[in-house]
Amino acid sequence: GAVVSQHPSRVICKSGTSVKIECRSLDFQATTMFWYRQFPKQSLMLMATSNEGSKATYEQGVEKDKFLINHASLTLSTLTVTSAHPEDSSFYICSAPMWRGNNEQFFGPGTRLTVL
Amino acid sequence: GENVEQHPSTLSVQEGDSAVIKCTYSDSASNYFPWYKQELGKGPQLIIDIRSNVGEKKDQRIAVTLNKTAKHFSLHITETQPEDSAVYFCAASVSAGNQFYFGTGTSLTVIP
């Protein structure tokens, strides 16, 4: 079946540094990908919609300069957390819809970010 | 925007019993309602979904019902097993290809 991968699976960084998270659709093309954030024991909150060939669409309250999204190709979207702080520590999950068959959306395995 | 509420937040059942999780949504434009199972430290996995043109869908021990008039949908797991223990999320969207709005999650524990 279709698979969405994320890299890295977990990352620990120092406060003030930037971290890049990759989301790849492995056997299908995705013109759109979604980025979610999940705090411990909480739900997934949509951060932004990544669009191939155009700017990302951010949800209200999400700082676009803080969370840079680049949809580099039809199979890759990246989320860069710039000047990370401890409050950015979270589980980041991407998803990608596949427009064939039953039109299902597939989620990545998530990236655990810890900012010291 | 869409607001999805989910109940209960925690649920414990004896192995072999049934579990029911309920969700309500606010946006009448929503037409796609998936249910996801999430294990600790992993991404969500789709377990069943339903579209607005049907009222019920079943896949072995799992079933979902949808009442569009009342704007609520439910997940039913029968003959629960310990490996069903996880956090379950409902979601609503205008389609499978659009952004999802998730419920708050239900932590299900199946007691052997």
XYZ file of C-alpha atoms in Angstrom:
228
model
C 0.000 0.000 0.000
C 0.892 3.647 -0.190
C 3.450 4.821 2.335
C 4.439 8.198 3.654
C 7.801 8.454 5.362
C 9.288 11.070 7.637
C 12.885 11.800 8.478
C 14.224 12.003 11.054
C 12.024 9.960 13.377
C 13.358 11.848 16.343
C 15.670 14.803 16.821
C 17.135 16.594 19.808
C 18.515 20.068 19.296
C 19.706 23.050 21.281
C 17.588 26.126 21.709
C 18.154 28.618 18.908
C 19.037 26.115 16.223
C 16.935 25.196 13.189
C 15.625 21.733 12.435
C 14.399 20.368 9.110
C 11.863 17.550 8.902
C 11.231 15.739 5.627
C 7.980 14.145 4.502
C 8.018 11.873 1.466
C 5.327 10.026 -0.419
C 7.075 6.820 -1.409
C 4.986 5.375 -4.217
C 2.653 8.128 -5.290
C 2.765 11.799 -6.151
C 1.282 14.340 -3.784
C 0.639 17.883 -4.925
C -0.644 18.614 -1.448
C 0.666 17.531 1.926
C -0.494 18.498 5.388
C 1.546 19.172 8.505
C 0.125 18.491 11.960
C 1.451 19.035 15.432
C 0.584 16.851 18.402
C 1.369 17.572 22.034
C 1.462 14.681 24.517
C -1.946 13.112 25.076
C -3.576 15.650 22.811
C -5.104 15.643 19.369
C -3.503 16.432 16.030
C -3.714 20.102 15.174
C -3.360 21.178 11.564
C -0.474 23.612 11.139
C -0.351 24.179 7.400
C -1.097 22.876 3.944
C 1.934 22.365 1.747
C 1.330 22.985 -1.954
C 3.697 21.884 -4.684
C 4.668 24.855 -6.810
C 3.116 27.506 -4.584
C 3.252 28.916 -1.084
C 2.033 26.961 1.882
C -1.244 27.869 3.538
C -0.931 28.336 7.287
C -3.635 27.898 9.893
C -4.514 30.818 12.103
C -2.014 31.293 14.893
C 0.834 29.413 13.181
C 3.846 31.624 12.493
C 4.934 31.186 8.897
C 8.385 32.616 9.599
C 8.825 30.167 12.442
C 7.659 27.089 10.579
C 8.997 27.222 7.027
C 7.411 24.830 4.574
C 8.821 23.969 1.171
C 7.121 21.548 -1.202
C 10.222 20.810 -3.244
C 8.782 18.148 -5.538
C 5.717 15.992 -6.067
C 7.006 13.548 -3.455
C 8.735 15.764 -0.886
C 7.667 18.440 1.560
C 9.912 19.844 4.275
C 9.086 21.609 7.516
C 11.861 23.707 9.046
C 11.469 24.845 12.625
C 13.596 27.969 12.809
C 15.265 29.230 15.988
C 13.706 26.400 17.939
C 12.742 26.858 21.577
C 11.667 24.326 24.207
C 7.995 25.161 23.599
C 8.429 23.891 20.022
C 9.075 20.414 21.380
C 6.314 18.260 19.986
C 5.395 15.374 17.703
C 5.175 16.567 14.094
C 3.173 14.456 11.636
C 2.670 14.895 7.916
C 0.030 13.402 5.663
C -0.553 13.124 1.940
C -3.726 12.301 0.007
C -3.584 9.795 -2.810
C -6.014 10.618 -5.585
C -6.835 7.201 -6.918
C -8.920 4.265 -5.851
C -10.762 5.203 -2.702
C -8.913 8.524 -2.385
C -7.299 7.826 0.944
C -5.022 10.051 2.966
C -1.876 8.526 4.400
C -0.048 9.688 7.492
C 3.657 9.568 8.162
C 5.103 7.913 11.283
C 5.820 11.272 12.909
C 8.937 13.110 14.085
C 9.593 13.659 17.777
C 11.334 17.021 18.265
C 12.921 17.823 21.602
C 14.456 21.263 22.069
C 16.779 21.577 25.033
C -14.478 26.291 10.756
C -15.121 22.677 11.610
C -15.306 21.625 15.271
C -15.164 17.921 16.103
C -15.974 16.670 19.587
C -15.224 13.144 20.744
C -16.419 11.134 23.753
C -15.383 9.490 25.956
C -11.797 10.578 26.485
C -10.949 7.269 28.155
C -12.634 3.902 27.903
C -11.855 0.604 29.592
C -13.570 -2.621 28.571
C -13.130 -6.276 29.330
C -11.700 -8.426 26.593
C -14.518 -9.699 24.392
C -16.853 -6.810 25.191
C -17.809 -4.066 22.751
C -16.484 -0.512 22.698
C -18.296 2.515 21.306
C -16.771 5.932 20.654
C -18.894 8.863 19.536
C -18.095 12.047 17.641
C -20.047 15.100 16.615
C -19.129 17.690 14.021
C -20.345 21.173 13.259
C -19.806 21.831 9.544
C -22.574 20.455 7.337
C -20.156 20.622 4.392
C -18.100 17.742 5.849
C -18.576 14.587 3.818
C -15.755 12.290 4.830
C -15.333 10.777 8.298
C -12.291 8.576 8.958
C -11.284 6.855 12.162
C -7.631 6.467 13.088
C -5.819 4.284 15.609
C -2.624 5.682 17.071
C -0.159 3.703 19.120
C 2.363 5.415 21.353
C 5.050 7.241 19.413
C 3.599 6.354 16.008
C 1.591 8.085 13.330
C -2.161 7.506 12.968
C -3.332 4.464 11.040
C -6.658 4.464 9.210
C -8.953 1.725 10.482
C -12.227 2.586 8.786
C -13.875 5.509 7.051
C -17.339 6.488 5.892
C -18.614 8.920 3.345
C -21.805 10.898 3.649
C -23.697 8.884 1.065
C -23.916 5.866 3.368
C -25.182 5.436 6.905
C -23.147 2.453 8.032
C -20.001 0.586 7.079
C -18.562 -2.578 8.558
C -15.185 -4.270 8.339
C -14.946 -7.455 10.398
C -15.042 -6.382 14.080
C -15.173 -2.683 13.312
C -18.177 -0.663 12.202
C -18.943 3.007 11.783
C -22.358 4.659 11.698
C -23.158 8.138 10.434
C -26.162 10.353 11.076
C -25.776 13.382 8.832
C -28.936 15.039 10.067
C -27.736 14.992 13.645
C -24.102 15.510 12.611
C -22.721 12.612 14.576
C -20.866 9.408 13.825
C -19.733 6.504 15.950
C -17.110 3.770 15.977
C -18.105 0.322 17.177
C -15.533 -2.348 17.996
C -16.919 -5.769 18.851
C -15.151 -8.720 20.512
C -12.381 -6.443 21.719
C -8.878 -7.806 22.106
C -5.900 -6.496 24.112
C -4.208 -5.403 20.878
C -7.105 -3.017 20.290
C -5.729 -0.919 23.156
C -4.616 2.423 21.680
C -5.784 5.991 21.198
C -8.542 6.393 18.628
C -9.250 9.626 16.777
C -12.224 10.553 14.670
C -11.919 13.202 12.007
C -14.085 15.155 9.602
C -13.286 16.658 6.239
C -14.974 17.834 3.089
C -13.168 15.029 1.287
C -10.455 12.417 1.751
C -8.000 14.746 0.037
C -8.528 17.794 2.195
C -7.253 18.743 5.623
C -8.718 16.776 8.498
C -10.182 18.179 11.678
C -9.582 15.713 14.459
C -11.511 14.891 17.575
C -9.766 14.998 20.935
C -9.076 11.278 21.033
C -10.200 8.310 23.104
C -7.736 6.185 25.007
C -9.094 2.631 24.851
C -7.835 -0.015 27.236
C -8.905 -3.619 26.762
C -8.431 -5.566 29.968
C -7.456 -9.224 29.441
